[in-house]
CSV table of N, CA and C in Angstrom, one decimal:
chain,number,residue,atom,x,y,z
A,1,UNK,N,100.3,99.8,74.0
A,1,UNK,CA,101.9,99.3,74.3
A,1,UNK,C,102.2,100.1,75.5
A,2,UNK,N,102.9,100.1,76.4
A,2,UNK,CA,102.8,100.4,77.6
A,2,UNK,C,104.0,101.3,77.7
A,3,UNK,N,103.7,103.0,78.3
A,3,UNK,CA,104.4,103.7,78.7
A,3,UNK,C,105.2,103.6,79.5
A,4,UNK,N,106.2,103.6,79.3
A,4,UNK,CA,108.0,103.5,80.1
A,4,UNK,C,107.9,104.3,81.3
A,5,UNK,N,108.4,104.7,82.5
A,5,UNK,CA,108.3,105.7,83.6
A,5,UNK,C,109.8,105.4,83.9
A,6,UNK,N,110.9,107.1,84.3
A,6,UNK,CA,112.3,107.1,85.8
A,6,UNK,C,111.4,107.7,85.8
A,7,UNK,N,112.6,106.8,87.2
A,7,UNK,CA,112.5,107.8,89.6
A,7,UNK,C,113.5,108.3,88.9
A,8,UNK,N,113.5,109.2,88.9
A,8,UNK,CA,115.0,109.3,90.2
A,8,UNK,C,114.9,110.4,90.7
A,9,UNK,N,115.3,109.5,92.0
A,9,UNK,CA,115.8,110.2,93.5
A,9,UNK,C,116.5,110.6,93.2
A,10,UNK,N,117.3,113.4,93.6
A,10,UNK,CA,118.2,113.1,94.3
A,10,UNK,C,118.2,113.3,96.0
A,11,UNK,N,119.4,112.9,95.7
A,11,UNK,CA,120.1,112.9,97.3
A,11,UNK,C,121.0,113.9,98.1
A,12,UNK,N,120.9,115.1,99.1
A,12,UNK,CA,122.2,115.8,99.7
A,12,UNK,C,122.4,114.4,100.7
A,13,UNK,N,123.4,114.9,101.0
A,13,UNK,CA,124.3,114.3,101.9
A,13,UNK,C,125.1,114.7,102.5
A,14,UNK,N,125.3,114.2,104.1
A,14,UNK,CA,126.2,115.2,104.9
A,14,UNK,C,127.0,113.8,105.3
A,15,UNK,N,128.0,113.4,105.6
A,15,UNK,CA,129.2,112.6,106.3
A,15,UNK,C,129.5,113.2,106.8
A,16,UNK,N,129.3,113.2,108.3
A,16,UNK,CA,130.0,114.0,109.3
A,16,UNK,C,131.7,113.0,110.3
A,17,UNK,N,130.9,111.8,109.9
A,17,UNK,CA,132.1,110.8,110.5
A,17,UNK,C,133.6,110.6,109.8
A,18,UNK,N,133.2,111.2,108.4
A,18,UNK,CA,134.2,111.4,106.8
A,18,UNK,C,136.2,112.9,107.3
A,19,UNK,N,136.6,112.0,107.6
A,19,UNK,CA,138.1,112.9,108.2
A,19,UNK,C,138.5,112.5,106.9
A,20,UNK,N,138.5,111.9,105.7
A,20,UNK,CA,139.1,112.0,104.3
A,20,UNK,C,138.3,111.8,103.3
A,21,UNK,N,138.7,111.8,102.3
A,21,UNK,CA,138.0,111.3,100.5
A,21,UNK,C,137.8,109.5,101.2
A,22,UNK,N,138.8,109.3,101.4
A,22,UNK,CA,138.8,107.9,102.1
A,22,UNK,C,138.3,107.2,102.4
A,23,UNK,N,137.5,107.9,104.0
A,23,UNK,CA,136.7,107.8,104.4
A,23,UNK,C,134.9,108.0,103.8
A,24,UNK,N,134.6,108.9,103.2
A,24,UNK,CA,133.8,109.4,101.6
A,24,UNK,C,133.2,107.2,101.0
A,25,UNK,N,134.4,107.9,100.5
A,25,UNK,CA,133.8,106.5,99.4
A,25,UNK,C,134.0,105.3,99.9
A,26,UNK,N,134.0,104.6,101.2
A,26,UNK,CA,133.8,103.7,102.1
A,26,UNK,C,132.8,103.1,102.0
A,27,UNK,N,131.6,104.9,102.9
A,27,UNK,CA,130.7,105.0,103.6
A,27,UNK,C,130.1,104.9,101.9
A,28,UNK,N,130.0,105.3,100.6
A,28,UNK,CA,129.3,105.5,99.2
A,28,UNK,C,129.2,104.4,98.7
A,29,UNK,N,130.7,103.2,99.0
A,29,UNK,CA,130.2,102.1,98.4
A,29,UNK,C,129.7,101.0,98.7
A,30,UNK,N,129.9,101.6,99.8
A,30,UNK,CA,128.4,100.1,100.9
A,30,UNK,C,127.5,100.8,100.5
A,31,UNK,N,126.8,102.4,100.4
A,31,UNK,CA,125.8,102.5,100.0
A,31,UNK,C,125.1,102.6,98.8
A,32,UNK,N,125.8,102.6,97.7
A,32,UNK,CA,125.7,101.5,96.4
A,32,UNK,C,125.6,100.8,96.2
A,33,UNK,N,126.2,100.1,97.0
A,33,UNK,CA,126.6,98.0,96.9
A,33,UNK,C,125.2,98.5,97.4
A,34,UNK,N,125.0,98.9,98.5
A,34,UNK,CA,123.6,97.5,99.4
A,34,UNK,C,122.6,97.8,98.5
A,35,UNK,N,121.6,99.5,98.2
A,35,UNK,CA,120.8,99.9,97.7
A,35,UNK,C,120.6,99.0,95.9
A,36,UNK,N,122.3,99.6,95.0
A,36,UNK,CA,121.8,98.8,93.9
A,36,UNK,C,121.3,97.3,93.8
A,37,UNK,N,121.7,96.9,94.7
A,37,UNK,CA,122.5,95.5,94.4
A,37,UNK,C,120.4,94.6,95.0
A,38,UNK,N,119.9,95.3,96.3
A,38,UNK,CA,118.6,95.2,97.1
A,38,UNK,C,117.1,95.0,95.7
A,39,UNK,N,117.3,96.9,95.3
A,39,UNK,CA,116.7,97.6,94.9
A,39,UNK,C,116.3,97.2,93.1
A,40,UNK,N,117.7,96.4,92.4
A,40,UNK,CA,118.0,96.6,91.0
A,40,UNK,C,117.8,98.1,90.9
A,41,UNK,N,118.5,99.4,91.2
A,41,UNK,CA,118.2,100.2,90.7
A,41,UNK,C,119.5,100.9,90.4
A,42,UNK,N,120.0,101.9,89.8
A,42,UNK,CA,121.0,102.4,89.1
A,42,UNK,C,121.2,103.3,90.3
A,43,UNK,N,122.5,103.6,90.8
A,43,UNK,CA,123.4,104.6,91.9
A,43,UNK,C,124.6,105.5,91.5
A,44,UNK,N,124.3,107.0,91.5
A,44,UNK,CA,126.1,107.7,90.9
A,44,UNK,C,126.2,108.2,91.6
A,45,UNK,N,127.4,108.8,92.4
A,45,UNK,CA,127.5,110.2,93.4
A,45,UNK,C,127.6,111.6,91.9
A,46,UNK,N,127.0,111.6,92.0
A,46,UNK,CA,126.5,113.2,91.1
A,46,UNK,C,127.3,114.8,91.3
A,47,UNK,N,127.3,115.3,92.7
A,47,UNK,CA,128.3,116.2,93.5
A,47,UNK,C,128.7,116.1,94.5
A,48,UNK,N,129.8,117.2,94.7
A,48,UNK,CA,130.5,117.5,95.4
A,48,UNK,C,131.7,116.0,95.9
A,49,UNK,N,132.2,115.7,94.3
A,49,UNK,CA,133.2,114.5,94.4
A,49,UNK,C,134.8,114.8,95.5
A,50,UNK,N,134.9,116.2,95.6
A,50,UNK,CA,136.4,116.4,95.8
A,50,UNK,C,135.8,116.5,97.6
A,51,UNK,N,134.6,117.0,97.7
A,51,UNK,CA,134.2,117.4,99.3
A,51,UNK,C,134.6,116.4,100.1
A,52,UNK,N,134.4,116.1,101.3
A,52,UNK,CA,134.7,114.7,102.7
A,52,UNK,C,133.7,114.8,103.1
A,53,UNK,N,133.2,115.3,103.3
A,53,UNK,CA,131.8,115.0,104.5
A,53,UNK,C,130.1,115.3,103.6
A,54,UNK,N,130.9,115.8,102.0
A,54,UNK,CA,129.2,115.9,101.4
A,54,UNK,C,129.3,115.5,100.5
A,55,UNK,N,128.0,114.5,100.0
A,55,UNK,CA,127.6,114.1,98.4
A,55,UNK,C,126.8,114.3,98.2
A,56,UNK,N,126.2,114.3,95.9
A,56,UNK,CA,125.1,114.0,96.1
A,56,UNK,C,124.8,112.5,95.0
A,57,UNK,N,123.8,112.8,95.5
A,57,UNK,CA,123.8,110.6,94.9
A,57,UNK,C,122.1,110.8,94.3
A,58,UNK,N,122.7,109.9,93.3
A,58,UNK,CA,121.1,109.9,92.2
A,58,UNK,C,120.5,108.7,92.2
A,59,UNK,N,119.6,108.0,92.0
A,59,UNK,CA,119.2,106.5,92.2
A,59,UNK,C,118.4,106.5,91.0
A,60,UNK,N,118.5,106.3,90.3
A,60,UNK,CA,117.1,106.3,89.1
A,60,UNK,C,117.0,104.3,88.9
A,61,UNK,N,115.7,104.7,88.6
A,61,UNK,CA,114.5,102.7,88.5
A,61,UNK,C,113.9,102.6,87.2
A,62,UNK,N,113.5,102.4,86.7
A,62,UNK,CA,112.7,102.3,85.6
A,62,UNK,C,111.5,101.2,85.8
A,63,UNK,N,110.5,101.4,85.2
A,63,UNK,CA,109.3,101.3,85.4
A,63,UNK,C,108.2,101.3,84.7
A,64,UNK,N,106.7,100.2,84.7
A,64,UNK,CA,106.0,100.6,83.9
A,64,UNK,C,104.6,100.9,85.0
A,65,UNK,N,104.7,101.0,85.8
A,65,UNK,CA,103.4,101.4,87.2
A,65,UNK,C,104.3,102.4,87.6
A,66,UNK,N,103.2,103.6,88.2
A,66,UNK,CA,104.1,104.3,88.5
A,66,UNK,C,104.0,104.5,89.8
A,67,UNK,N,102.5,103.4,90.6
A,67,UNK,CA,102.5,103.5,91.9
A,67,UNK,C,103.5,102.4,92.5
A,68,UNK,N,104.3,101.7,91.7
A,68,UNK,CA,105.2,100.9,92.0
A,68,UNK,C,107.0,101.4,92.0
A,69,UNK,N,106.7,101.9,91.5
A,69,UNK,CA,108.1,102.9,91.6
A,69,UNK,C,107.9,103.5,92.5
A,70,UNK,N,107.1,104.7,92.5
A,70,UNK,CA,106.9,105.5,94.0
A,70,UNK,C,107.0,105.1,95.1
A,71,UNK,N,105.9,103.7,95.5
A,71,UNK,CA,106.2,102.8,96.3
A,71,UNK,C,108.0,102.3,96.8
A,72,UNK,N,108.0,102.3,95.5
A,72,UNK,CA,109.7,101.9,95.8
A,72,UNK,C,111.4,103.1,96.0
A,73,UNK,N,110.6,104.1,95.2
A,73,UNK,CA,111.3,105.3,95.7
A,73,UNK,C,111.7,105.4,97.2
A,74,UNK,N,110.6,105.3,98.0
A,74,UNK,CA,110.3,105.9,98.8
A,74,UNK,C,110.8,105.0,99.9
A,75,UNK,N,110.4,103.9,99.5
A,75,UNK,CA,111.0,102.5,100.7
A,75,UNK,C,112.5,102.9,100.4
A,76,UNK,N,114.0,103.0,99.1
A,76,UNK,CA,114.7,103.2,99.1
A,76,UNK,C,115.1,104.5,99.7
A,77,UNK,N,114.1,105.5,99.9
A,77,UNK,CA,114.6,107.0,100.3
A,77,UNK,C,114.1,106.1,101.7
A,78,UNK,N,113.8,105.3,102.4
A,78,UNK,CA,113.4,106.2,104.4
A,78,UNK,C,114.5,104.6,104.6
A,79,UNK,N,115.4,103.6,103.5
A,79,UNK,CA,116.6,103.0,104.0
A,79,UNK,C,117.5,104.0,104.0
A,80,UNK,N,118.0,104.4,103.3
A,80,UNK,CA,119.3,105.7,103.5
A,80,UNK,C,119.0,106.7,104.7
A,81,UNK,N,117.9,107.2,104.9
A,81,UNK,CA,117.5,108.2,106.0
A,81,UNK,C,117.7,107.7,107.1
A,82,UNK,N,118.4,106.4,107.0
A,82,UNK,CA,118.0,105.2,108.5
A,82,UNK,C,119.7,104.8,108.6
A,83,UNK,N,120.4,105.3,107.9
A,83,UNK,CA,121.6,104.7,108.5
A,83,UNK,C,122.8,106.1,108.6
A,84,UNK,N,123.5,105.0,109.3
A,84,UNK,CA,123.4,106.2,110.5
A,84,UNK,C,125.2,107.2,110.1
A,85,UNK,N,125.7,106.5,109.5
A,85,UNK,CA,127.0,106.8,108.7
A,85,UNK,C,127.2,108.0,108.1
A,86,UNK,N,125.8,108.6,107.6
A,86,UNK,CA,125.7,109.9,107.0
A,86,UNK,C,123.4,110.4,107.5
A,87,UNK,N,124.3,111.9,107.6
A,87,UNK,CA,122.0,112.0,107.3
A,87,UNK,C,121.9,113.3,105.9
A,88,UNK,N,120.5,112.4,105.8
A,88,UNK,CA,120.3,113.5,104.0
A,88,UNK,C,120.2,114.8,105.2
A,89,UNK,N,120.4,115.9,103.8
A,89,UNK,CA,120.3,117.0,104.4
A,89,UNK,C,118.7,117.4,103.0
A,90,UNK,N,118.5,116.5,101.7
A,90,UNK,CA,118.0,116.7,101.5
A,90,UNK,C,117.3,116.5,100.2
A,91,UNK,N,116.2,116.5,99.7
A,91,UNK,CA,115.7,115.2,98.3
A,91,UNK,C,115.4,115.4,97.9
A,92,UNK,N,115.4,114.8,96.3
A,92,UNK,CA,114.2,115.7,95.7
A,92,UNK,C,113.8,113.9,94.8
A,93,UNK,N,111.9,113.8,93.9
A,93,UNK,CA,111.9,112.8,93.6
A,93,UNK,C,111.2,113.8,91.6
A,94,UNK,N,111.9,112.8,91.2
A,94,UNK,CA,111.5,113.5,89.7
A,94,UNK,C,110.7,112.1,89.4
A,95,UNK,N,109.9,111.9,88.4
A,95,UNK,CA,109.1,111.0,87.1
A,95,UNK,C,108.9,111.5,86.1
A,96,UNK,N,110.2,110.5,85.3
A,96,UNK,CA,109.6,111.7,83.7
A,96,UNK,C,109.4,109.7,82.5
C-alpha cells in the first residue's frame, strides 16, 4: 500500500493596494481561483480576516510522491510570489 502525503503551504501576505475588505476579497478571490484551478489544490484564508491589507492563506495538496508535491508547492509559491498586487511576507511548508 502506498503512503499518502499531504503538503501544506502557509503564506502570510501583505496587500499594499487594498483600501477596504472589498479590495482584499477581490484580490484573494482571484488568487484562490487561479491557484485552485491550475494546480487542483485546496485554498483557504486562515487568519487576519478583518484586516484590509493582511492575510494568511493555506494551500493543501495530497499525493503519494514527495518529489512531485515538493515541486508543485514550490511552483505554486513562485507563482504567488510574482503577483504584483501582493507581497509574501513569510511562508512555511509542512509535509504530513
